[in-house]
Tab-separated table of C-alpha atoms in Angstrom:
chain	number	residue	atom	x	y	z
A	10	MET	CA	10.394	-2.557	19.204
A	11	GLN	CA	7.500	-3.342	21.508
A	12	ARG	CA	4.736	-4.627	19.315
A	13	GLU	CA	1.109	-3.729	19.783
A	14	LYS	CA	-1.351	-6.421	20.746
A	15	LYS	CA	-2.116	-8.466	17.679
A	16	SER	CA	-5.568	-8.661	16.208
A	17	THR	CA	-7.091	-12.104	15.822
A	18	ARG	CA	-8.414	-11.280	12.368
A	19	ASN	CA	-7.762	-14.341	10.222
A	20	GLY	CA	-10.687	-14.341	7.853
A	21	ALA	CA	-12.852	-16.600	10.023
A	22	GLU	CA	-14.293	-14.167	12.561
A	23	PRO	CA	-14.970	-10.558	11.544
A	24	VAL	CA	-14.053	-7.816	13.978
A	25	ALA	CA	-16.433	-5.075	14.953
A	26	SER	CA	-15.998	-2.078	12.708
A	27	LYS	CA	-15.660	1.346	14.260
A	28	GLY	CA	-15.655	2.951	10.837
A	29	PRO	CA	-12.861	5.010	9.322
A	30	GLU	CA	-11.713	7.953	11.400
A	31	GLU	CA	-13.466	11.185	10.614
A	32	VAL	CA	-11.715	12.795	7.682
A	33	GLN	CA	-11.417	16.564	7.581
A	34	ASP	CA	-10.483	17.914	4.187
A	35	ASN	CA	-9.172	21.319	5.175
A	36	ALA	CA	-7.695	20.909	8.637
A	37	THR	CA	-6.013	18.397	10.883
A	38	PRO	CA	-8.200	17.800	13.999
A	39	HIS	CA	-5.260	17.702	16.406
A	40	ALA	CA	-2.195	19.759	17.225
A	41	GLU	CA	0.642	19.406	14.760
A	42	PRO	CA	3.718	17.730	16.278
A	43	GLY	CA	7.167	19.132	15.682
A	44	PRO	CA	9.246	18.036	12.704
A	45	LEU	CA	10.533	14.470	12.773
A	46	SER	CA	14.296	14.348	12.284
A	47	THR	CA	15.804	12.105	9.644
A	48	LYS	CA	17.730	10.295	12.364
A	49	ALA	CA	14.568	9.550	14.365
A	50	TYR	CA	12.715	8.487	11.218
A	51	ASP	CA	15.493	6.158	10.085
A	52	LYS	CA	15.738	4.572	13.548
A	53	ALA	CA	11.986	3.949	13.759
A	54	MET	CA	11.832	2.671	10.172
A	55	LYS	CA	14.708	0.250	10.785
A	56	GLU	CA	12.801	-1.271	13.715
A	57	LEU	CA	9.662	-1.581	11.596
A	58	HIS	CA	11.603	-3.158	8.732
A	59	VAL	CA	12.901	-5.817	11.121
A	60	GLU	CA	9.310	-6.566	12.101
A	61	LEU	CA	8.218	-6.688	8.451
A	62	VAL	CA	10.889	-9.302	7.782
A	63	LYS	CA	9.597	-11.304	10.760
A	64	LEU	CA	6.086	-10.966	9.349
A	65	GLN	CA	7.315	-12.133	5.945
A	66	GLU	CA	8.944	-15.242	7.394
A	67	TRP	CA	5.845	-16.048	9.450
A	68	VAL	CA	3.534	-15.607	6.450
A	69	LYS	CA	5.648	-18.142	4.553
A	70	HIS	CA	5.878	-20.494	7.535
A	71	ALA	CA	2.180	-20.405	8.415
A	72	GLY	CA	0.860	-20.157	4.856
A	73	LEU	CA	-1.057	-16.943	5.504
A	74	LYS	CA	-2.744	-15.070	2.671
A	75	VAL	CA	-2.695	-11.276	2.994
A	76	CYS	CA	-4.181	-8.638	0.682
A	77	ILE	CA	-3.542	-4.927	1.304
A	78	VAL	CA	-5.455	-2.267	-0.618
A	79	PHE	CA	-4.119	1.293	-0.936
A	80	GLU	CA	-6.392	4.102	-2.052
A	81	GLY	CA	-6.320	7.865	-1.515
A	82	ARG	CA	-6.042	11.310	-2.990
A	83	ASP	CA	-3.619	12.032	-5.814
A	84	GLY	CA	-0.313	12.979	-4.211
A	85	ALA	CA	-1.232	11.470	-0.848
A	86	GLY	CA	1.900	9.318	-0.805
A	87	LYS	CA	0.683	5.836	-1.706
A	88	GLY	CA	3.746	5.024	-3.799
A	89	GLY	CA	6.210	6.178	-1.165
A	90	THR	CA	4.407	4.287	1.570
A	91	ILE	CA	4.359	1.081	-0.480
A	92	LYS	CA	8.068	1.536	-1.226
A	93	ALA	CA	8.770	1.950	2.504
A	94	ILE	CA	6.937	-1.327	3.193
A	95	THR	CA	8.660	-3.333	0.484
A	96	GLU	CA	12.230	-2.014	0.315
A	97	ARG	CA	13.659	-4.559	2.798
A	98	VAL	CA	11.513	-7.622	2.085
A	99	SER	CA	11.322	-10.209	-0.675
A	100	PRO	CA	9.362	-9.301	-3.832
A	101	ARG	CA	8.415	-12.964	-4.068
A	102	VAL	CA	6.403	-12.634	-0.858
A	103	PHE	CA	5.416	-8.951	-0.937
A	104	ARG	CA	4.049	-8.517	-4.455
A	105	VAL	CA	2.884	-5.087	-5.612
A	106	ILE	CA	0.038	-4.991	-8.138
A	107	ALA	CA	-0.525	-1.740	-10.053
A	108	LEU	CA	-2.813	-2.534	-12.969
A	109	PRO	CA	-2.985	-0.274	-16.039
A	110	ALA	CA	-6.240	0.915	-17.559
A	111	PRO	CA	-8.417	-2.051	-18.581
A	112	THR	CA	-8.247	-3.353	-22.134
A	113	GLU	CA	-11.349	-3.563	-24.299
A	114	ARG	CA	-11.583	-7.269	-23.465
A	115	GLU	CA	-11.316	-6.591	-19.728
A	116	LYS	CA	-13.993	-3.911	-19.987
A	117	SER	CA	-16.381	-6.585	-21.250
A	118	GLN	CA	-15.668	-8.925	-18.329
A	119	MET	CA	-17.244	-9.013	-14.890
A	120	TYR	CA	-15.822	-5.954	-13.141
A	121	PHE	CA	-13.897	-7.790	-10.409
A	122	GLN	CA	-12.567	-10.460	-12.770
A	123	ARG	CA	-9.168	-8.955	-13.567
A	124	TYR	CA	-8.394	-8.495	-9.879
A	125	PHE	CA	-9.223	-12.044	-8.790
A	126	GLY	CA	-6.220	-13.492	-10.609
A	127	HIS	CA	-3.913	-11.438	-8.381
A	128	MET	CA	-5.347	-12.601	-5.056
A	129	PRO	CA	-2.707	-14.074	-2.705
A	130	ALA	CA	-1.887	-17.738	-2.484
A	131	ALA	CA	-0.560	-19.237	0.752
A	132	GLY	CA	2.622	-17.504	1.847
A	133	GLU	CA	1.985	-14.287	-0.113
A	134	ILE	CA	1.262	-10.655	0.719
A	135	ILE	CA	-0.340	-8.822	-2.187
A	136	ILE	CA	-0.365	-5.019	-2.192
A	137	PHE	CA	-2.775	-3.275	-4.558
A	138	ASP	CA	-1.585	0.210	-5.565
A	139	ARG	CA	-5.093	1.244	-6.525
A	140	SER	CA	-7.639	-1.545	-6.720
A	141	TRP	CA	-11.200	-2.432	-7.582
A	142	TYR	CA	-12.118	0.816	-5.807
A	143	ASN	CA	-11.205	2.667	-8.995
A	144	ARG	CA	-14.879	2.243	-9.820
A	145	ALA	CA	-15.910	4.122	-6.675
A	146	GLY	CA	-13.348	6.875	-7.246
A	147	VAL	CA	-11.741	7.966	-10.491
A	148	GLU	CA	-14.116	6.050	-12.774
A	149	ARG	CA	-17.161	7.548	-11.105
A	150	VAL	CA	-15.836	11.105	-10.802
A	151	MET	CA	-14.318	11.289	-14.277
A	152	GLY	CA	-17.247	9.623	-16.026
A	153	PHE	CA	-15.534	6.361	-17.062
A	154	CYS	CA	-18.519	4.431	-15.743
A	155	THR	CA	-22.190	5.247	-15.426
A	156	GLU	CA	-23.752	6.252	-12.136
A	157	GLU	CA	-25.743	3.028	-12.276
A	158	GLN	CA	-22.530	1.007	-12.588
A	159	ALA	CA	-20.939	2.888	-9.674
A	160	LYS	CA	-23.929	2.316	-7.425
A	161	GLY	CA	-24.046	-1.336	-8.440
A	162	PHE	CA	-20.384	-1.666	-7.476
A	163	LEU	CA	-20.963	-0.071	-4.063
A	164	GLN	CA	-23.874	-2.407	-3.447
A	165	GLY	CA	-21.920	-5.527	-4.407
A	166	VAL	CA	-18.414	-4.850	-3.063
A	167	PRO	CA	-19.172	-5.799	0.581
A	168	LEU	CA	-20.407	-9.207	-0.596
A	169	VAL	CA	-17.336	-9.754	-2.772
A	170	GLU	CA	-15.022	-8.780	0.072
A	171	ARG	CA	-16.889	-11.057	2.441
A	172	ALA	CA	-16.226	-13.933	0.047
A	173	ILE	CA	-12.529	-12.959	-0.107
A	174	VAL	CA	-12.250	-12.915	3.698
A	175	ASP	CA	-14.230	-16.140	4.086
A	176	SER	CA	-11.705	-17.819	1.771
A	177	GLY	CA	-9.009	-17.188	4.401
A	178	VAL	CA	-7.523	-13.948	3.085
A	179	ILE	CA	-6.580	-11.241	5.581
A	180	LEU	CA	-7.899	-8.127	3.808
A	181	LEU	CA	-6.691	-4.672	4.904
A	182	LYS	CA	-7.835	-1.420	3.286
A	183	TYR	CA	-6.022	1.898	3.734
A	184	TRP	CA	-7.072	5.343	2.560
A	185	LEU	CA	-4.340	8.020	2.536
A	186	GLU	CA	-5.729	11.505	3.074
A	187	VAL	CA	-3.892	14.763	2.352
A	188	ASN	CA	-5.164	18.329	2.667
A	189	PRO	CA	-5.664	20.404	-0.506
A	190	ASP	CA	-2.766	22.800	0.102
A	191	GLU	CA	-0.304	19.953	0.652
A	192	GLN	CA	-1.634	18.146	-2.406
A	193	THR	CA	-1.035	21.270	-4.493
A	194	ARG	CA	2.507	21.589	-3.152
A	195	ARG	CA	3.311	17.971	-4.005
A	196	LEU	CA	1.817	18.094	-7.494
A	197	LYS	CA	3.736	21.293	-8.263
A	198	GLY	CA	6.855	19.537	-7.007
A	199	ARG	CA	6.309	16.798	-9.568
A	200	ILE	CA	6.152	19.359	-12.367
A	201	GLU	CA	9.369	21.057	-11.266
A	202	ASP	CA	11.444	17.952	-10.472
A	203	GLY	CA	12.741	15.894	-13.393
A	204	ARG	CA	12.895	12.841	-11.122
A	205	LYS	CA	9.183	13.048	-10.334
A	206	ILE	CA	7.568	14.308	-13.536
A	207	TRP	CA	6.650	10.732	-14.509
A	208	LYS	CA	4.393	10.580	-11.438
A	209	LEU	CA	2.176	13.343	-12.816
A	210	SER	CA	-0.316	11.704	-15.151
A	211	PRO	CA	-2.771	13.483	-17.450
A	212	MET	CA	-5.509	12.112	-15.185
A	213	ASP	CA	-3.961	13.880	-12.178
A	214	LEU	CA	-4.288	17.198	-13.998
A	215	LYS	CA	-7.878	16.529	-15.038
A	216	SER	CA	-8.770	15.442	-11.502
A	217	TYR	CA	-7.103	18.382	-9.747
A	218	ASN	CA	-10.107	20.716	-9.798
A	219	ARG	CA	-12.569	17.982	-8.764
A	220	TRP	CA	-11.681	17.968	-5.044
A	221	ASP	CA	-15.267	18.150	-3.806
A	222	ASP	CA	-16.435	15.486	-6.259
A	223	TYR	CA	-13.736	13.132	-4.970
A	224	THR	CA	-14.733	13.940	-1.392
A	225	ARG	CA	-18.334	12.940	-2.053
A	226	ALA	CA	-17.228	9.795	-3.886
A	227	ARG	CA	-14.889	8.888	-1.008
A	228	ASP	CA	-17.615	9.317	1.587
A	229	ASP	CA	-20.084	7.232	-0.431
A	230	MET	CA	-17.402	4.542	-0.684
A	231	PHE	CA	-16.819	4.565	3.072
A	232	LYS	CA	-20.526	4.333	3.833
A	233	ALA	CA	-21.017	1.389	1.483
A	234	SER	CA	-17.853	-0.641	2.094
A	235	ASP	CA	-16.617	0.037	5.628
A	236	SER	CA	-17.738	-3.389	6.834
A	237	ALA	CA	-17.035	-5.415	9.960
A	238	TRP	CA	-15.074	-7.960	7.910
A	239	ALA	CA	-13.177	-5.401	5.750
A	240	PRO	CA	-12.996	-2.011	7.495
A	241	TRP	CA	-11.322	1.087	6.110
A	242	PHE	CA	-8.380	2.659	7.940
A	243	VAL	CA	-7.546	6.303	7.213
A	244	VAL	CA	-3.930	7.488	7.296
A	245	ARG	CA	-3.317	11.220	7.655
A	246	SER	CA	-0.459	11.799	5.237
A	247	ASP	CA	0.289	15.522	5.341
A	248	ASP	CA	3.550	14.467	7.027
A	249	LYS	CA	4.922	11.692	4.808
A	250	LYS	CA	7.437	10.351	7.311
A	251	ARG	CA	4.940	10.007	10.132
A	252	ALA	CA	2.316	8.594	7.780
A	253	ARG	CA	4.643	5.782	6.685
A	254	LEU	CA	5.666	4.919	10.226
A	255	ASN	CA	2.105	4.997	11.560
A	256	MET	CA	0.738	2.979	8.666
A	257	ILE	CA	3.371	0.234	8.884
A	258	ARG	CA	2.985	-0.029	12.652
A	259	HIS	CA	-0.760	-0.369	12.250
A	260	LEU	CA	-0.321	-2.988	9.516
A	261	LEU	CA	1.864	-5.077	11.828
A	262	SER	CA	-0.775	-4.856	14.557
A	263	GLN	CA	-3.464	-6.248	12.253
A	264	ILE	CA	-1.791	-9.515	11.236
A	265	PRO	CA	-1.109	-12.187	13.870
A	266	TYR	CA	2.528	-13.278	13.536
A	267	GLU	CA	5.381	-14.710	15.523
A	268	GLU	CA	9.071	-15.211	14.887
A	269	ALA	CA	9.254	-18.166	12.530
A	270	PRO	CA	11.562	-21.027	13.534
A	271	ARG	CA	14.828	-21.128	11.609
A	272	GLU	CA	18.272	-22.605	11.975
A	273	LYS	CA	21.072	-20.371	13.174
A	274	VAL	CA	22.957	-19.027	10.174
A	275	LYS	CA	26.728	-19.545	10.074
A	276	LEU	CA	29.001	-19.085	7.079
A	277	PRO	CA	31.055	-22.187	6.192
A	278	LYS	CA	34.812	-22.016	5.762
A	279	ARG	CA	35.992	-21.024	2.303
A	280	HIS	CA	39.374	-21.744	0.748
A	281	ILE	CA	40.732	-19.412	-1.936
A	282	LYS	CA	44.057	-20.020	-3.613
A	283	SER	CA	46.283	-16.998	-3.977
A	284	GLY	CA	45.272	-14.987	-7.064
A	285	SER	CA	42.441	-17.351	-8.013
A	286	HIS	CA	39.815	-14.646	-7.595
A	287	GLU	CA	41.293	-12.598	-10.458
A	288	THR	CA	40.056	-13.420	-13.962
A	289	SER	CA	42.451	-13.949	-16.839
A	290	TYR	CA	39.760	-13.016	-19.361
A	291	PRO	CA	40.050	-9.458	-20.808
A	292	VAL	CA	36.773	-8.214	-19.383
A	293	LYS	CA	35.396	-4.737	-20.128
A	294	TYR	CA	35.178	-2.789	-16.858
A	295	VAL	CA	32.732	0.058	-16.317
A	296	PRO	CA	34.621	3.378	-16.192
A	297	GLU	CA	35.022	4.512	-12.586
A	298	VAL	CA	33.874	8.113	-13.039
A	299	TYR	CA	32.759	8.627	-9.431
């Protein structure tokens, strides 16, 4: 795959922010492409997975610290996109953080405190499936924090993120946007599919009729935190396959990496005596039903 020109963002010099792309809630501002075949998707994803492995090896080799934040509408495809990123790489390098609701003790701490302990060390890529931006979104809309607390967060978050970037962390923030009709279709699909019902939380149901409130909260968040050192990138996710491909390609373009040096791998010779691979112990085999 021909890679896009790499950004020089490394935490030392901020890049000029162009702001997140304009988000339209009820329409896509460009012509819809035709359906993407499974074959084409799998081919493109395989190429991107190869590049993600190269990125992983370079992050370990160079000691980079990468933090990726995923936010977005309910049903926008955050989980599937994160799975597409991580399914072919090491969980010791790509670590996914999905924190539960804060405990009473955590509620009494400084708001950012429980997130700081998960920041990447050298050679790590941390992915936040929801992040400190809960305060700007669900907490604000659903009344889990006061308006004063939400505004205080929006005022302080650019300074906190500047400190994160100045410490050498490459910070990337993605917002996944889905239109209301597609969101409805996906949430109904969770209700009707026994494999997906666990994805539908009570909070999803309570949030469903607050579309406009979430839109206002999202726009306030963009205005306050779309900074030169930590810009927001919006992913249109009405088409899940294209969203995953576009997002991963963009991610690769934002982190400077090369192919890490490594010795050529060659399996050594192995000697097995006849029958030595069979065990004499009366093991209990799993029934071969399929």
